[in-house]
């Protein structure tokens, strides 16, 4: 036994010795060989220039300002005052620089093993630097390098779409090595979604150096991949027009082709993305955080709202698929329904009811009882399945980061979320876009494009990636053609029939529009209140959200306009006029190719010349209204 123990100890000793010998003589050789190579070779990376972003007409949305960065030589002595003297020299040329910050940055990166210059100033504008460039470049302890800084010419007008760049953090650097080289990365919007494309690929110079880190010979050079541009579908003239049109009104507007190209998307209020490029101040950040309008939130994909009545066409399609004849049956609206033996009244918005209601009338006059009755016949699960199929409660796939899904509830969702059963009363309120229903404005715009064409598009901002065209995806969905036709006719009535909920705002446009309004309540109305308080008399945050979603022209739909006014009240009166002005802008700026806009404009100019007044600017709709034949429409 003793012999075996001694033999085991002897064997273990030799195993450890052999392993250690292997580690020192072979494995460590690769490590020290690499260190030795680094002592004679240096790889300096060449930063790529970030690609620019511009709109469909070539207007720049994100550009690079040219400037310089300043770096100090390593190993400047603090005890001897070399570092302080170098910083004082920089302060002499640029009095606005912060000496404390520069010293802190230098101390953090300086070490006996660092032979690279330490950047203490990220960016100095070109004009500021050129006054003293010659004197600074002669200083042995200063290194000047060309640098770029992101700039957004349209500022707050396109902040939620374009996004912004900022200094890269450790997590972003770990995920993207290029971010470590350039020092910044896309934080939101297109800047983030297309970050890897826009930032390009770094180059490098491999040099042979001596013991003092002085380059002796260039061994290899690789140029960076620069300026990968991004062209988007946005029309900034339209985007700016909508933003200015909204003024201080908290609202969301999406203008999209029925094929998926997003022409404008406004989330109001907004913010200036230029504040974030070099690091936002505490004061500016607190101002954004304390603003009750939530300017930092991209509301067309990062905010969810109860859809109200704009969801009713989707519920009708669910009834169409649920069983033969359900959607063809008329319902009688007496102003409310009750369920079973319960005395609780689920009320229609019209106190005395709509009488006999068919599908077309239910959309035109937005009868709630019609959808209460249909929902009880088909059930919440079938409603939710169809609504998700046509794009509600699911991500649209738009090329922006962190899109919200929203909620279209069913029995399984409630059981998982609240550990409770589903009640029939919840079905009827979900059928009119209330209760748990919460979706994004972009989902509503996409769903409207489907109602107009029968195809569900993927909203797309990118138009070209470095010259390569981007085509939105579209999915053909199949529903009963007869029912689809009735739904579309009901939507046409909404905007063109005197009984329609958006007739007043949209019936006098030069093109024919179809749509649906919605008034989404944010607070419940107690049963004991017999007479509803008017929206204008409610406190602001108790007012309903006002929706309208539309498409035009009705025969061959080309465009979708969706408007949500937060706490605006009724969709027809609050959101309708905004949609009308957008269609006027689109029309008089030549977006409806199949309509005689040039003839109408010529007729207008002729009338104005005869009246001895100047013609209106092309980007603004004229005061005179014309019908589709070019005749002037008189009256309000």
XYZ file of N, CA, C and O in Angstrom, residues 5 37 127 170 218 482:
24
model
N 1.196 4.289 -2.896
C 1.031 5.727 -2.606
C 2.226 6.509 -3.120
O 2.087 7.567 -3.733
N 5.832 40.244 -31.523
C 5.440 40.802 -32.817
C 4.828 42.184 -32.641
O 5.054 43.089 -33.446
N -13.594 75.010 -38.810
C -13.253 76.436 -38.834
C -12.500 76.859 -37.578
O -11.579 77.695 -37.633
N -20.134 49.659 -23.189
C -19.418 48.381 -23.202
C -20.219 47.274 -23.883
O -19.659 46.458 -24.616
N 5.811 50.949 -43.581
C 4.424 50.482 -43.715
C 4.447 49.099 -44.352
O 4.908 48.919 -45.482
N -67.547 39.676 -51.446
C -68.786 40.435 -51.265
C -68.732 41.241 -49.968
O -69.080 42.429 -49.942
